[in-house]
CSV table of C-alpha atoms in Angstrom, one decimal:
chain,number,residue,atom,x,y,z
A,8,MET,CA,9.0,-23.9,-2.0
A,9,THR,CA,12.5,-22.5,-2.4
A,10,ASP,CA,14.7,-20.3,-0.2
A,11,THR,CA,13.8,-17.1,-2.2
A,12,ARG,CA,11.8,-14.9,0.2
A,13,THR,CA,8.5,-14.1,-0.3
A,14,ALA,CA,6.6,-10.7,-0.6
A,15,LEU,CA,2.9,-10.2,0.1
A,16,VAL,CA,1.5,-7.2,-1.6
A,17,THR,CA,-2.1,-5.9,-0.9
A,18,GLY,CA,-4.3,-4.1,-3.2
A,19,ALA,CA,-1.9,-5.1,-6.1
A,20,ALA,CA,-4.2,-5.6,-9.0
A,21,ARG,CA,-3.5,-2.3,-10.4
A,22,GLY,CA,-1.8,1.0,-9.8
A,23,ILE,CA,0.8,1.5,-7.2
A,24,GLY,CA,0.2,-2.3,-5.8
A,25,ALA,CA,0.5,-3.7,-9.2
A,26,ALA,CA,3.8,-1.8,-10.0
A,27,THR,CA,5.3,-2.7,-6.7
A,28,ALA,CA,4.5,-6.2,-7.1
A,29,GLN,CA,6.2,-6.3,-10.4
A,30,ARG,CA,9.0,-4.5,-9.0
A,31,LEU,CA,9.6,-6.8,-6.1
A,32,ALA,CA,9.3,-9.7,-8.6
A,33,ALA,CA,12.2,-8.2,-10.5
A,34,ASP,CA,14.0,-7.8,-7.4
A,35,GLY,CA,14.2,-11.7,-7.1
A,36,TYR,CA,11.2,-12.0,-4.5
A,37,GLN,CA,8.2,-14.6,-4.9
A,38,VAL,CA,5.3,-12.3,-4.9
A,39,ALA,CA,1.5,-12.9,-3.7
A,40,VAL,CA,-0.6,-10.3,-5.2
A,41,LEU,CA,-3.6,-9.7,-3.2
A,42,ASP,CA,-6.6,-7.8,-3.8
A,43,LEU,CA,-10.4,-8.0,-3.0
A,44,ARG,CA,-11.3,-10.3,-5.9
A,45,GLU,CA,-8.7,-13.0,-7.0
A,46,GLN,CA,-9.7,-12.7,-10.7
A,47,ASP,CA,-8.6,-9.0,-10.8
A,48,CYS,CA,-5.0,-10.2,-9.8
A,49,ALA,CA,-4.6,-12.0,-12.8
A,50,GLU,CA,-3.0,-9.2,-15.0
A,51,THR,CA,-0.4,-8.5,-12.5
A,52,VAL,CA,0.4,-12.2,-11.9
A,53,GLU,CA,0.6,-12.9,-15.7
A,54,ALA,CA,3.0,-9.8,-16.1
A,55,ILE,CA,5.4,-11.2,-13.4
A,56,ARG,CA,5.3,-14.8,-14.8
A,57,ALA,CA,5.9,-13.4,-18.2
A,58,ASP,CA,9.0,-11.6,-17.1
A,59,GLY,CA,10.1,-15.0,-15.5
A,60,GLY,CA,9.0,-14.3,-11.9
A,61,SER,CA,6.9,-16.3,-9.5
A,62,ALA,CA,3.7,-15.1,-8.2
A,63,ILE,CA,0.2,-16.3,-7.2
A,64,GLY,CA,-3.2,-14.3,-7.0
A,65,LEU,CA,-5.3,-14.1,-3.9
A,66,GLY,CA,-8.8,-12.6,-3.3
A,67,ALA,CA,-9.5,-11.3,0.4
A,68,ASP,CA,-11.1,-8.5,2.2
A,69,VAL,CA,-8.1,-7.2,4.2
A,70,GLY,CA,-10.4,-5.8,6.7
A,71,ASP,CA,-11.9,-9.3,7.7
A,72,ALA,CA,-10.0,-11.0,10.1
A,73,ASP,CA,-10.7,-14.6,9.0
A,74,ALA,CA,-10.1,-13.7,5.4
A,75,ALA,CA,-6.8,-12.1,6.4
A,76,ALA,CA,-5.7,-15.2,8.3
A,77,ALA,CA,-6.7,-17.5,5.5
A,78,ALA,CA,-4.9,-15.5,2.8
A,79,VAL,CA,-1.6,-15.6,4.6
A,80,ALA,CA,-2.0,-19.2,5.2
A,81,ARG,CA,-2.6,-19.8,1.5
A,82,VAL,CA,0.7,-17.8,0.6
A,83,VAL,CA,2.5,-20.1,3.4
A,84,ASP,CA,1.3,-23.3,1.6
A,85,GLU,CA,2.0,-22.1,-1.9
A,86,LEU,CA,5.0,-19.8,-1.8
A,87,GLY,CA,6.4,-20.2,1.5
A,88,ALA,CA,6.2,-18.0,4.8
A,89,PRO,CA,6.0,-14.3,3.8
A,90,THR,CA,8.6,-12.1,5.3
A,91,ILE,CA,8.0,-8.9,3.2
A,92,LEU,CA,4.5,-7.1,3.7
A,93,VAL,CA,3.4,-4.2,1.7
A,94,ASN,CA,0.1,-2.9,3.0
A,95,ASN,CA,-1.2,-0.9,0.1
A,96,ALA,CA,-4.7,-1.8,-0.2
A,97,GLY,CA,-7.2,1.4,-0.1
A,98,ILE,CA,-10.2,2.9,-1.2
A,99,LEU,CA,-11.7,6.3,-1.4
A,100,ARG,CA,-15.0,7.7,-0.1
A,101,ASP,CA,-14.3,11.5,-0.5
A,102,ASN,CA,-16.7,13.9,0.7
A,103,LEU,CA,-17.0,17.1,2.6
A,104,LEU,CA,-17.6,16.5,6.4
A,105,PHE,CA,-21.0,17.6,6.5
A,106,LYS,CA,-21.9,15.1,3.5
A,107,MET,CA,-19.7,12.2,4.9
A,108,THR,CA,-21.8,9.3,5.9
A,109,GLU,CA,-20.7,6.9,8.7
A,110,ASP,CA,-20.4,4.2,6.1
A,111,ASP,CA,-18.0,6.7,4.1
A,112,TRP,CA,-15.9,6.8,7.3
A,113,ASP,CA,-16.0,3.3,8.4
A,114,SER,CA,-15.3,1.8,5.0
A,115,VAL,CA,-12.0,3.8,4.5
A,116,MET,CA,-10.9,2.9,8.3
A,117,SER,CA,-11.4,-0.7,7.6
A,118,VAL,CA,-9.4,-1.2,4.5
A,119,HIS,CA,-6.5,1.2,5.5
A,120,LEU,CA,-6.3,0.9,9.3
A,121,ARG,CA,-8.0,-2.5,9.9
A,122,GLY,CA,-6.6,-4.0,7.1
A,123,ALA,CA,-3.0,-3.0,7.6
A,124,PHE,CA,-3.3,-4.1,11.2
A,125,LEU,CA,-4.9,-7.6,10.6
A,126,MET,CA,-2.4,-8.4,7.6
A,127,THR,CA,0.6,-7.3,9.8
A,128,ARG,CA,-0.6,-9.4,12.7
A,129,GLN,CA,-0.7,-12.5,10.5
A,130,VAL,CA,2.6,-11.8,8.7
A,131,GLN,CA,4.8,-10.7,11.6
A,132,LYS,CA,4.7,-14.1,13.4
A,133,HIS,CA,6.5,-15.4,10.2
A,134,GLN,CA,9.0,-12.6,10.3
A,135,VAL,CA,9.8,-13.0,13.9
A,136,GLU,CA,10.3,-16.9,13.4
A,137,ALA,CA,12.6,-16.1,10.4
A,138,GLY,CA,14.5,-13.4,12.3
A,139,TRP,CA,14.1,-10.9,9.4
A,140,GLY,CA,11.4,-8.9,7.9
A,141,ARG,CA,10.2,-5.9,6.0
A,142,ILE,CA,7.0,-4.2,6.5
A,143,VAL,CA,6.3,-0.9,4.1
A,144,ASN,CA,2.9,0.9,4.7
A,145,LEU,CA,1.5,3.3,2.2
A,146,SER,CA,0.5,6.4,3.8
A,147,SER,CA,-0.1,9.6,1.5
A,148,THR,CA,0.5,13.4,1.5
A,149,SER,CA,-3.2,13.6,2.3
A,150,ALA,CA,-1.9,12.5,6.0
A,151,LEU,CA,-1.2,16.5,6.2
A,152,GLY,CA,-4.8,17.3,5.6
A,153,ASN,CA,-7.0,17.5,2.4
A,154,ARG,CA,-10.1,19.1,1.9
A,155,GLY,CA,-12.9,16.6,1.3
A,156,GLN,CA,-10.7,13.6,2.7
A,157,ALA,CA,-11.3,13.7,6.4
A,158,ASN,CA,-11.7,10.0,6.4
A,159,TYR,CA,-8.7,9.2,3.7
A,160,ALA,CA,-6.5,11.9,5.6
A,161,THR,CA,-7.1,10.4,9.2
A,162,ALA,CA,-6.4,6.8,7.9
A,163,LYS,CA,-3.4,7.8,6.2
A,164,ALA,CA,-2.0,9.9,9.3
A,165,GLY,CA,-2.8,6.6,11.4
A,166,ILE,CA,-0.7,4.7,9.1
A,167,GLN,CA,2.3,6.8,10.1
A,168,GLY,CA,1.5,6.2,13.8
A,169,PHE,CA,1.1,2.5,13.3
A,170,THR,CA,4.6,2.4,11.3
A,171,LYS,CA,6.5,4.0,14.0
A,172,THR,CA,5.1,2.0,16.7
A,173,LEU,CA,5.7,-1.1,14.9
A,174,ALA,CA,9.2,-0.2,14.4
A,175,LEU,CA,9.7,0.3,18.1
A,176,GLU,CA,8.1,-3.3,18.8
A,177,LEU,CA,9.6,-5.3,16.2
A,178,GLY,CA,13.1,-3.8,15.4
A,179,ARG,CA,14.7,-6.1,18.0
A,180,TYR,CA,13.5,-9.1,15.7
A,181,GLY,CA,15.2,-7.9,12.7
A,182,ILE,CA,11.9,-6.5,11.4
A,183,THR,CA,12.0,-3.0,9.9
A,184,THR,CA,8.9,-1.0,9.4
A,185,ASN,CA,8.6,2.2,7.0
A,186,ALA,CA,6.1,4.1,5.1
A,187,VAL,CA,5.8,5.6,1.9
A,188,ALA,CA,3.7,8.6,1.4
A,189,PRO,CA,2.8,9.3,-2.2
A,190,GLY,CA,2.1,12.7,-3.5
A,191,PHE,CA,-0.1,13.1,-6.7
A,192,ILE,CA,0.3,9.8,-8.7
A,193,GLY,CA,-1.6,8.9,-11.9
A,194,THR,CA,-3.9,5.9,-10.9
A,195,ASP,CA,-7.5,5.0,-11.0
A,196,MET,CA,-8.0,6.8,-7.6
A,197,ILE,CA,-7.0,10.3,-9.3
A,198,ARG,CA,-9.7,9.6,-11.9
A,199,GLN,CA,-12.3,9.3,-9.2
A,200,THR,CA,-11.0,12.5,-7.4
A,201,ALA,CA,-11.1,14.3,-10.8
A,202,GLU,CA,-14.7,13.1,-11.4
A,203,ARG,CA,-15.7,14.3,-7.9
A,204,MET,CA,-14.3,17.8,-8.7
A,205,HIS,CA,-16.0,17.9,-12.1
A,206,LEU,CA,-12.8,18.1,-14.2
A,207,THR,CA,-11.3,15.6,-16.9
A,208,TYR,CA,-8.5,13.6,-15.8
A,209,GLU,CA,-6.2,15.5,-18.3
A,210,GLN,CA,-7.3,18.9,-16.6
A,211,PHE,CA,-6.7,17.7,-13.3
A,212,VAL,CA,-3.4,16.4,-13.8
A,213,GLU,CA,-2.4,19.4,-15.8
A,214,ALA,CA,-3.4,21.7,-13.0
A,215,ALA,CA,-1.5,19.3,-10.5
A,216,ALA,CA,1.6,19.4,-12.6
A,217,LYS,CA,1.9,22.9,-12.4
A,218,GLU,CA,2.2,22.9,-8.5
A,219,ILE,CA,4.8,20.1,-8.4
A,220,PRO,CA,8.4,21.4,-8.3
A,221,VAL,CA,9.8,18.6,-10.5
A,222,GLY,CA,7.1,19.8,-13.1
A,223,ARG,CA,5.2,16.5,-13.5
A,224,ILE,CA,3.0,14.2,-11.7
A,225,GLY,CA,4.1,10.9,-10.3
A,226,HIS,CA,3.9,7.3,-11.6
A,227,PRO,CA,3.2,4.0,-9.8
A,228,ASP,CA,6.7,3.1,-10.6
A,229,ASP,CA,7.9,6.2,-8.5
A,230,ILE,CA,6.5,4.6,-5.6
A,231,ALA,CA,7.4,1.1,-6.3
A,232,ASN,CA,11.1,2.2,-6.5
A,233,ALA,CA,11.0,3.6,-2.8
A,234,VAL,CA,9.1,0.5,-1.5
A,235,SER,CA,11.8,-1.7,-3.3
A,236,PHE,CA,14.5,0.2,-1.3
A,237,PHE,CA,12.9,-0.2,2.2
A,238,CYS,CA,12.3,-4.0,1.3
A,239,SER,CA,16.1,-4.3,0.4
A,240,PRO,CA,18.7,-5.8,2.6
A,241,ALA,CA,20.6,-2.3,2.3
A,242,ALA,CA,17.8,-0.6,4.1
A,243,GLY,CA,18.5,-2.7,7.5
A,244,PHE,CA,19.1,0.3,9.6
A,245,VAL,CA,16.2,2.5,8.2
A,246,ASN,CA,13.4,1.9,10.6
A,247,GLY,CA,10.3,3.8,11.5
A,248,GLN,CA,10.7,6.5,8.5
A,249,VAL,CA,8.1,8.1,6.3
A,250,LEU,CA,9.5,8.9,3.0
A,251,TYR,CA,7.2,11.4,1.1
A,252,VAL,CA,7.5,10.8,-2.7
A,253,ALA,CA,5.9,13.7,-3.9
A,254,GLY,CA,8.0,15.7,-6.2
A,255,GLY,CA,8.8,18.2,-3.7
A,256,PRO,CA,9.4,18.7,0.0
A,257,LYS,CA,6.8,17.6,2.4
A,258,SER,CA,6.7,17.0,6.3
């Protein structure tokens, strides 16, 4: 173990999570790359190590209390106590309300909300002990409401309330908590949404870009850059904020 700070990023096998893990490694942090299956983390871990960074991969269901505890314990053993946590893990189970099943609802809540709660509860004790910490939660513009996403929109709105409450509770310990709310970002999730709407990915992206003021969709690195700032020492007086990274104004 070294004196280098350790970051833990959930849902980091691909997309926004992978880009964030790689950006934090480039910022000089050791990174624990966590996803549902450890083998899925290998590509992200290898990319970080190829660039000279330090990383390990872990498999865990963030919605399982025992799995969350075991994952954080392993990070402590192999990299040192994590003082940076990025709660990025998420899934989609989109459907209109009258078609949405209880499992669609419960699965989304388990990963997004229960997962963020369980992971944060495990990590915050190490942050309090260190007298310093950064928590960044991934919300979404869907928190403002989005057709066919009653479960996802509710979870992402809940993440914002969770963020603001943690900011009030943990700020006195040198821990800041903020949220990043991505807009339309080119990821596998977007491909799933395009399929649900019976569109090709290219058609979906082209239509979306026309509605975004900057004239393009977002990329995972756009979100990773915002997370990087919130994790930095320079962001020590920014706490309880929700930053919409969407190519235009959202509120």
